[in-house]
Amino acid sequence: MNAAFRTTAEDPLSAARTGLLETPHGVVETPAFMPVGSQGSVKGLTHDQVEGLGAQILLVNSYHLFLRPGVEDVAAMGGLHAFISWPKPILTDSGGFQIYSLSPLVRVQEDGVQFASHLDGTKYFLRPEDVVDLQVRLGTDILMCLDHFPPYPYSDETLRESVRLTTAWARRARARFAEYDTGQQLWGICQGGVHRDLRTRSIEDLLAEDFAGYAYGGLGLGEPKTQLFETLDLGNGLLPSDRPRYLMGMGYVEDIVEAVARGVDLFDCVLPTRNARNGTLFTGRGRVAIKNRKYARDERPLDEDCSCYTCRRFTRAYLRHLFERGEITAAVLNTIHNLHFYLDIFRKIRHSIQSNSFNLLKKSLISNASQKEEAT
Amino acid sequence: MNAAFRTTAEDPLSAARTGLLETPHGVVETPAFMPVGSQGSVKGLTHDQVEGLGAQILLVNSYHLFLRPGVEDVAAMGGLHAFISWPKPILTDSGGFQIYSLSPLVRVQEDGVQFASHLDGTKYFLRPEDVVDLQVRLGTDILMCLDHFPPYPYSDETLRESVRLTTAWARRARARFAEYDTGQQLWGICQGGVHRDLRTRSIEDLLAEDFAGYAYGGLGLGEPKTQLFETLDLGNGLLPSDRPRYLMGMGYVEDIVEAVARGVDLFDCVLPTRNARNGTLFTGRGRVAIKNRKYARDERPLDEDCSCYTCRRFTRAYLRHLFERGEITAAVLNTIHNLHFYLDIFRKIRHSIQSNSFNLLKKSLISNASQKEEAT
């Protein structure tokens, strides 16, 4: 399909690799973390701040844009990059996840999915072709196929039907996308939960379509971690090494490093940004619930080892005060820190793979992440 | 008392002047606009952004800090500058305005004011001496005396009593402040509404106490503009030219320039920041209600003549989208613009006074401000 991805280093002890992912709006160093800009902004931050933190690619939710302001308005402004004034790569999801999780009324049919807007109840019907069309019109760099997944726990039968539908829709999306010549990339999403045979079938079905990249869907829904990792091992054995792999929506650091060790290149999650707004802050020594009264006179930075603006300039006492007062700036400063924390981990992951020390970093990150609350 | 203020240029056609106001945390060029950082942050912005916009001094509300986190916590952190990590000058108000306007239960007595917290109903009693003590402990650069003012409209009798109490409290505040030797400045607040005799008496009473600066309180409450300006003319004739003058809480550009023409040096107002959060944006061609549907595909910057980050990078369509979605970043970008708009006007005012063109600028600003909605 295209040679937009190439591996630049491989870890000798695992399937971890670094790579360069080329897109019409620039190159992304992988493994990469995509901050979530649901509606076209990373909540609380300016694009300058997001870029300054080192983000190389943004995820924007098709579902939200589709409802408001609508694809027509975005297209009229010259596409999503121009509309939001973000010059770097953008990946849009298919909208499927939001449809299944946010819409109050979902009806999955062979031809596509009917759903009601969670905002005003307006009914929509989207076929896999529509989902390609709308992302092409948005002009984003990486487009995702419309997939289907059942809620966890699921029966084998439900899962089988979900895989069948996902494959059928992926073929139709692939065929529609072939009608365009835009330089964009369409990626397939495999399903099958943690069921070996079904996940295998889903991946093989997608491979036949030769997508530019492959995403794992339907994981991180509550299945045991061992089964999750086995599924990634399975995928690692099946997916071609010259295509990027994306684990959708999973954001715990301990899961991210296990996934990187299994050859995953791309991640997104609302965890750092949403937790920031809720006052849960990540540090190298565990999590800090910044509202805690014990920080009222704490002169230390949030994380003494962190080089972000928030940690360089402000005390825990001030961050607690702003959060407790409900100040907007609390969301801003907390988001700067949490996003820096994540993007910095990805810088370290890439560096460790290139310097043959990924295994060491992985152990250290998993050990840190196991401290649910900061050790004092 | 001290020679912390000196005039650097005088407009030949009005009482407008530029000056330098020295404080322990740096020099402020006047006429100056103080962004309001009610709780220790300008809502939505980082200090870096506020400084980058050119703010030279911040106003923080004693009342809010007094209630939460409390003066003890702030003092324990080394004072307000250290607590909020703001290195430049800070002016704190006395808390009086918030007490009279926010507290559900206010009882003014000869000795001081009893009030209930608007947060949890806790009752407090503050004497003029307490208000000095707490601002000294906050360590701010400019402290304000506790004053009293009645709601508008007022009877002569109410106003007379308010002036008497304000003078009595100012004397006690002045006496208490004389016990300290901190390098801070205590400013007096004159009252008397738009009543010539009472305003005159109030000013003369304060002058006897020799404050480092003088503020006009109890204006902008609904009185006719002509009477407001007459009151500033009156004050201009009475106040010594070697002391800075501060018009509290008034933020309409057309009023600001009239006040500057009458010798006022310092201003604060929530107007630019609060309006930003409410989606009312200032431009050189009038106000823009950014939520308006007509901006949905508007590729223009908010203000083509503006050099702020928001106007350099984003379209009206994007600003409308973010505001309509309730995105936090809408508050951030809008606040950057509106605050830039205000601070830029003050830069222009200072420059015009120094280059003998204030009168021209004043006319132009008043003409612009009279356009309530942007001319299209």
mmCIF file with all atom_site columns, C-alpha atoms in Angstrom, chain A residues 37-49 51 64-65 68-69 72-74 76-78 82-87 119 277 293 295-299 309 313-315 317-318 320-322 325 327-333 336, chain B residues 37-49 51 64-65 68-69 72-74 76-78 82-87 119 277 293 295-299 309 313-315 317-318 320-322 325 327-333 336:
data_model
loop_
_atom_site.group_PDB
_atom_site.id
_atom_site.type_symbol
_atom_site.label_atom_id
_atom_site.label_alt_id
_atom_site.label_comp_id
_atom_site.label_asym_id
_atom_site.label_entity_id
_atom_site.label_seq_id
_atom_site.pdbx_PDB_ins_code
_atom_site.Cartn_x
_atom_site.Cartn_y
_atom_site.Cartn_z
_atom_site.occupancy
_atom_site.B_iso_or_equiv
_atom_site.pdbx_formal_charge
_atom_site.auth_seq_id
_atom_site.auth_comp_id
_atom_site.auth_asym_id
_atom_site.auth_atom_id
_atom_site.pdbx_PDB_model_num
ATOM 1   C CA . GLY A 1 37  ? -7.859  16.525 21.508 1.00 0.00 ? 37  GLY A CA 1
ATOM 2   C CA . SER A 1 38  ? -11.447 15.309 21.483 1.00 0.00 ? 38  SER A CA 1
ATOM 3   C CA . GLN A 1 39  ? -13.028 18.403 19.991 1.00 0.00 ? 39  GLN A CA 1
ATOM 4   C CA . GLY A 1 40  ? -9.898  19.829 18.411 1.00 0.00 ? 40  GLY A CA 1
ATOM 5   C CA . SER A 1 41  ? -8.075  21.017 21.534 1.00 0.00 ? 41  SER A CA 1
ATOM 6   C CA . VAL A 1 42  ? -6.251  19.256 24.319 1.00 0.00 ? 42  VAL A CA 1
ATOM 7   C CA . LYS A 1 43  ? -8.517  20.428 27.102 1.00 0.00 ? 43  LYS A CA 1
ATOM 8   C CA . GLY A 1 44  ? -6.983  23.441 28.862 1.00 0.00 ? 44  GLY A CA 1
ATOM 9   C CA . LEU A 1 45  ? -3.871  23.757 26.718 1.00 0.00 ? 45  LEU A CA 1
ATOM 10  C CA . THR A 1 46  ? -2.920  25.895 23.775 1.00 0.00 ? 46  THR A CA 1
ATOM 11  C CA . HIS A 1 47  ? -1.415  24.145 20.756 1.00 0.00 ? 47  HIS A CA 1
ATOM 12  C CA . ASP A 1 48  ? 1.874   25.908 21.577 1.00 0.00 ? 48  ASP A CA 1
ATOM 13  C CA . GLN A 1 49  ? 1.916   24.206 24.949 1.00 0.00 ? 49  GLN A CA 1
ATOM 14  C CA . GLU A 1 51  ? 3.799   21.140 20.849 1.00 0.00 ? 51  GLU A CA 1
ATOM 15  C CA . HIS A 1 64  ? -17.557 14.776 18.211 1.00 0.00 ? 64  HIS A CA 1
ATOM 16  C CA . LEU A 1 65  ? -16.683 16.676 15.043 1.00 0.00 ? 65  LEU A CA 1
ATOM 17  C CA . ARG A 1 68  ? -20.611 19.559 16.135 1.00 0.00 ? 68  ARG A CA 1
ATOM 18  C CA . PRO A 1 69  ? -19.717 21.601 14.176 1.00 0.00 ? 69  PRO A CA 1
ATOM 19  C CA . GLU A 1 72  ? -19.365 20.394 6.311  1.00 0.00 ? 72  GLU A CA 1
ATOM 20  C CA . ASP A 1 73  ? -18.169 23.276 8.450  1.00 0.00 ? 73  ASP A CA 1
ATOM 21  C CA . VAL A 1 74  ? -14.744 21.704 8.968  1.00 0.00 ? 74  VAL A CA 1
ATOM 22  C CA . ALA A 1 76  ? -15.431 24.491 4.383  1.00 0.00 ? 76  ALA A CA 1
ATOM 23  C CA . MET A 1 77  ? -12.558 25.753 6.506  1.00 0.00 ? 77  MET A CA 1
ATOM 24  C CA . GLY A 1 78  ? -10.079 23.677 4.515  1.00 0.00 ? 78  GLY A CA 1
ATOM 25  C CA . ALA A 1 82  ? -6.710  24.385 8.973  1.00 0.00 ? 82  ALA A CA 1
ATOM 26  C CA . PHE A 1 83  ? -9.846  24.488 11.116 1.00 0.00 ? 83  PHE A CA 1
ATOM 27  C CA . ILE A 1 84  ? -7.974  23.900 14.376 1.00 0.00 ? 84  ILE A CA 1
ATOM 28  C CA . SER A 1 85  ? -4.641  25.418 13.206 1.00 0.00 ? 85  SER A CA 1
ATOM 29  C CA . TRP A 1 86  ? -2.644  22.331 14.144 1.00 0.00 ? 86  TRP A CA 1
ATOM 30  C CA . PRO A 1 87  ? 0.146   21.805 11.605 1.00 0.00 ? 87  PRO A CA 1
ATOM 31  C CA . LEU A 1 119 ? -26.317 15.801 22.697 1.00 0.00 ? 119 LEU A CA 1
ATOM 32  C CA . ARG A 1 277 ? -8.442  17.805 35.539 1.00 0.00 ? 277 ARG A CA 1
ATOM 33  C CA . ARG A 1 293 ? -4.934  18.703 52.922 1.00 0.00 ? 293 ARG A CA 1
ATOM 34  C CA . TYR A 1 295 ? -0.099  19.442 50.673 1.00 0.00 ? 295 TYR A CA 1
ATOM 35  C CA . ALA A 1 296 ? -1.451  22.781 51.960 1.00 0.00 ? 296 ALA A CA 1
ATOM 36  C CA . ARG A 1 297 ? 2.015   23.902 53.055 1.00 0.00 ? 297 ARG A CA 1
ATOM 37  C CA . ASP A 1 298 ? 4.112   21.618 50.883 1.00 0.00 ? 298 ASP A CA 1
ATOM 38  C CA . GLU A 1 299 ? 6.828   23.727 49.319 1.00 0.00 ? 299 GLU A CA 1
ATOM 39  C CA . TYR A 1 309 ? 6.833   24.209 33.590 1.00 0.00 ? 309 TYR A CA 1
ATOM 40  C CA . ARG A 1 313 ? 7.780   26.993 38.901 1.00 0.00 ? 313 ARG A CA 1
ATOM 41  C CA . PHE A 1 314 ? 5.085   25.942 41.349 1.00 0.00 ? 314 PHE A CA 1
ATOM 42  C CA . THR A 1 315 ? 4.731   24.241 44.716 1.00 0.00 ? 315 THR A CA 1
ATOM 43  C CA . ALA A 1 317 ? 0.735   23.986 48.042 1.00 0.00 ? 317 ALA A CA 1
ATOM 44  C CA . TYR A 1 318 ? -0.160  26.301 45.161 1.00 0.00 ? 318 TYR A CA 1
ATOM 45  C CA . ARG A 1 320 ? -3.560  22.212 45.779 1.00 0.00 ? 320 ARG A CA 1
ATOM 46  C CA . HIS A 1 321 ? -4.917  25.700 46.382 1.00 0.00 ? 321 HIS A CA 1
ATOM 47  C CA . LEU A 1 322 ? -5.816  26.242 42.716 1.00 0.00 ? 322 LEU A CA 1
ATOM 48  C CA . ARG A 1 325 ? -10.662 26.669 44.505 1.00 0.00 ? 325 ARG A CA 1
ATOM 49  C CA . GLU A 1 327 ? -9.543  27.539 39.258 1.00 0.00 ? 327 GLU A CA 1
ATOM 50  C CA . ILE A 1 328 ? -9.262  26.905 35.506 1.00 0.00 ? 328 ILE A CA 1
ATOM 51  C CA . THR A 1 329 ? -5.512  27.358 35.811 1.00 0.00 ? 329 THR A CA 1
ATOM 52  C CA . ALA A 1 330 ? -5.418  24.209 37.977 1.00 0.00 ? 330 ALA A CA 1
ATOM 53  C CA . ALA A 1 331 ? -6.575  22.204 34.967 1.00 0.00 ? 331 ALA A CA 1
ATOM 54  C CA . VAL A 1 332 ? -3.976  23.939 32.821 1.00 0.00 ? 332 VAL A CA 1
ATOM 55  C CA . LEU A 1 333 ? -0.991  23.381 35.127 1.00 0.00 ? 333 LEU A CA 1
ATOM 56  C CA . ILE A 1 336 ? 0.905   20.359 31.449 1.00 0.00 ? 336 ILE A CA 1
ATOM 57  C CA . GLY B 1 37  ? -5.959  37.093 39.919 1.00 0.00 ? 37  GLY B CA 1
ATOM 58  C CA . SER B 1 38  ? -8.747  36.658 42.459 1.00 0.00 ? 38  SER B CA 1
ATOM 59  C CA . GLN B 1 39  ? -7.446  33.480 44.051 1.00 0.00 ? 39  GLN B CA 1
ATOM 60  C CA . GLY B 1 40  ? -3.838  33.834 42.983 1.00 0.00 ? 40  GLY B CA 1
ATOM 61  C CA . SER B 1 41  ? -4.190  33.031 39.296 1.00 0.00 ? 41  SER B CA 1
ATOM 62  C CA . VAL B 1 42  ? -5.597  34.876 36.321 1.00 0.00 ? 42  VAL B CA 1
ATOM 63  C CA . LYS B 1 43  ? -8.337  32.397 35.513 1.00 0.00 ? 43  LYS B CA 1
ATOM 64  C CA . GLY B 1 44  ? -7.198  30.082 32.720 1.00 0.00 ? 44  GLY B CA 1
ATOM 65  C CA . LEU B 1 45  ? -3.703  31.503 32.257 1.00 0.00 ? 45  LEU B CA 1
ATOM 66  C CA . THR B 1 46  ? -0.285  30.507 33.480 1.00 0.00 ? 46  THR B CA 1
ATOM 67  C CA . HIS B 1 47  ? 1.860   33.221 35.042 1.00 0.00 ? 47  HIS B CA 1
ATOM 68  C CA . ASP B 1 48  ? 4.154   32.917 32.020 1.00 0.00 ? 48  ASP B CA 1
ATOM 69  C CA . GLN B 1 49  ? 1.284   33.861 29.768 1.00 0.00 ? 49  GLN B CA 1
ATOM 70  C CA . GLU B 1 51  ? 3.821   38.093 32.106 1.00 0.00 ? 51  GLU B CA 1
ATOM 71  C CA . HIS B 1 64  ? -10.728 35.071 48.942 1.00 0.00 ? 64  HIS B CA 1
ATOM 72  C CA . LEU B 1 65  ? -7.309  34.289 50.423 1.00 0.00 ? 65  LEU B CA 1
ATOM 73  C CA . ARG B 1 68  ? -9.262  29.892 51.660 1.00 0.00 ? 68  ARG B CA 1
ATOM 74  C CA . PRO B 1 69  ? -6.572  28.769 52.192 1.00 0.00 ? 69  PRO B CA 1
ATOM 75  C CA . GLU B 1 72  ? -1.777  31.350 58.020 1.00 0.00 ? 72  GLU B CA 1
ATOM 76  C CA . ASP B 1 73  ? -1.177  28.928 55.175 1.00 0.00 ? 73  ASP B CA 1
ATOM 77  C CA . VAL B 1 74  ? -0.018  31.694 52.838 1.00 0.00 ? 74  VAL B CA 1
ATOM 78  C CA . ALA B 1 76  ? 3.702   29.724 56.242 1.00 0.00 ? 76  ALA B CA 1
ATOM 79  C CA . MET B 1 77  ? 4.701   29.459 52.586 1.00 0.00 ? 77  MET B CA 1
ATOM 80  C CA . GLY B 1 78  ? 6.656   32.691 52.816 1.00 0.00 ? 78  GLY B CA 1
ATOM 81  C CA . ALA B 1 82  ? 6.215   32.745 47.209 1.00 0.00 ? 82  ALA B CA 1
ATOM 82  C CA . PHE B 1 83  ? 2.886   30.951 47.594 1.00 0.00 ? 83  PHE B CA 1
ATOM 83  C CA . ILE B 1 84  ? 1.722   31.715 44.082 1.00 0.00 ? 84  ILE B CA 1
ATOM 84  C CA . SER B 1 85  ? 5.221   31.989 42.545 1.00 0.00 ? 85  SER B CA 1
ATOM 85  C CA . TRP B 1 86  ? 4.580   35.419 41.085 1.00 0.00 ? 86  TRP B CA 1
ATOM 86  C CA . PRO B 1 87  ? 7.745   37.536 41.263 1.00 0.00 ? 87  PRO B CA 1
ATOM 87  C CA . LEU B 1 119 ? -18.721 29.638 51.096 1.00 0.00 ? 119 LEU B CA 1
ATOM 88  C CA . ARG B 1 277 ? -14.841 33.327 29.641 1.00 0.00 ? 277 ARG B CA 1
ATOM 89  C CA . ARG B 1 293 ? -23.438 31.116 14.269 1.00 0.00 ? 293 ARG B CA 1
ATOM 90  C CA . TYR B 1 295 ? -18.615 32.892 12.711 1.00 0.00 ? 295 TYR B CA 1
ATOM 91  C CA . ALA B 1 296 ? -18.873 29.137 12.044 1.00 0.00 ? 296 ALA B CA 1
ATOM 92  C CA . ARG B 1 297 ? -16.923 29.434 8.808  1.00 0.00 ? 297 ARG B CA 1
ATOM 93  C CA . ASP B 1 298 ? -15.177 32.737 9.459  1.00 0.00 ? 298 ASP B CA 1
ATOM 94  C CA . GLU B 1 299 ? -11.527 32.304 8.519  1.00 0.00 ? 299 GLU B CA 1
ATOM 95  C CA . TYR B 1 309 ? -1.174  34.499 20.161 1.00 0.00 ? 309 TYR B CA 1
ATOM 96  C CA . ARG B 1 313 ? -2.823  31.526 15.119 1.00 0.00 ? 313 ARG B CA 1
ATOM 97  C CA . PHE B 1 314 ? -6.550  30.910 15.205 1.00 0.00 ? 314 PHE B CA 1
ATOM 98  C CA . THR B 1 315 ? -9.666  31.708 13.216 1.00 0.00 ? 315 THR B CA 1
ATOM 99  C CA . ALA B 1 317 ? -14.459 29.664 13.366 1.00 0.00 ? 317 ALA B CA 1
ATOM 100 C CA . TYR B 1 318 ? -12.172 27.704 15.688 1.00 0.00 ? 318 TYR B CA 1
ATOM 101 C CA . ARG B 1 320 ? -16.462 29.778 18.114 1.00 0.00 ? 320 ARG B CA 1
ATOM 102 C CA . HIS B 1 321 ? -16.228 25.996 17.948 1.00 0.00 ? 321 HIS B CA 1
ATOM 103 C CA . LEU B 1 322 ? -14.198 25.751 21.185 1.00 0.00 ? 322 LEU B CA 1
ATOM 104 C CA . ARG B 1 325 ? -18.232 22.992 22.906 1.00 0.00 ? 325 ARG B CA 1
ATOM 105 C CA . GLU B 1 327 ? -13.775 23.590 25.920 1.00 0.00 ? 327 GLU B CA 1
ATOM 106 C CA . ILE B 1 328 ? -11.448 24.906 28.638 1.00 0.00 ? 328 ILE B CA 1
ATOM 107 C CA . THR B 1 329 ? -9.074  26.065 25.919 1.00 0.00 ? 329 THR B CA 1
ATOM 108 C CA . ALA B 1 330 ? -11.767 28.527 24.788 1.00 0.00 ? 330 ALA B CA 1
ATOM 109 C CA . ALA B 1 331 ? -11.412 30.325 28.119 1.00 0.00 ? 331 ALA B CA 1
ATOM 110 C CA . VAL B 1 332 ? -7.633  30.252 27.749 1.00 0.00 ? 332 VAL B CA 1
ATOM 111 C CA . LEU B 1 333 ? -7.475  31.641 24.192 1.00 0.00 ? 333 LEU B CA 1
ATOM 112 C CA . ILE B 1 336 ? -5.188  35.751 26.215 1.00 0.00 ? 336 ILE B CA 1
#
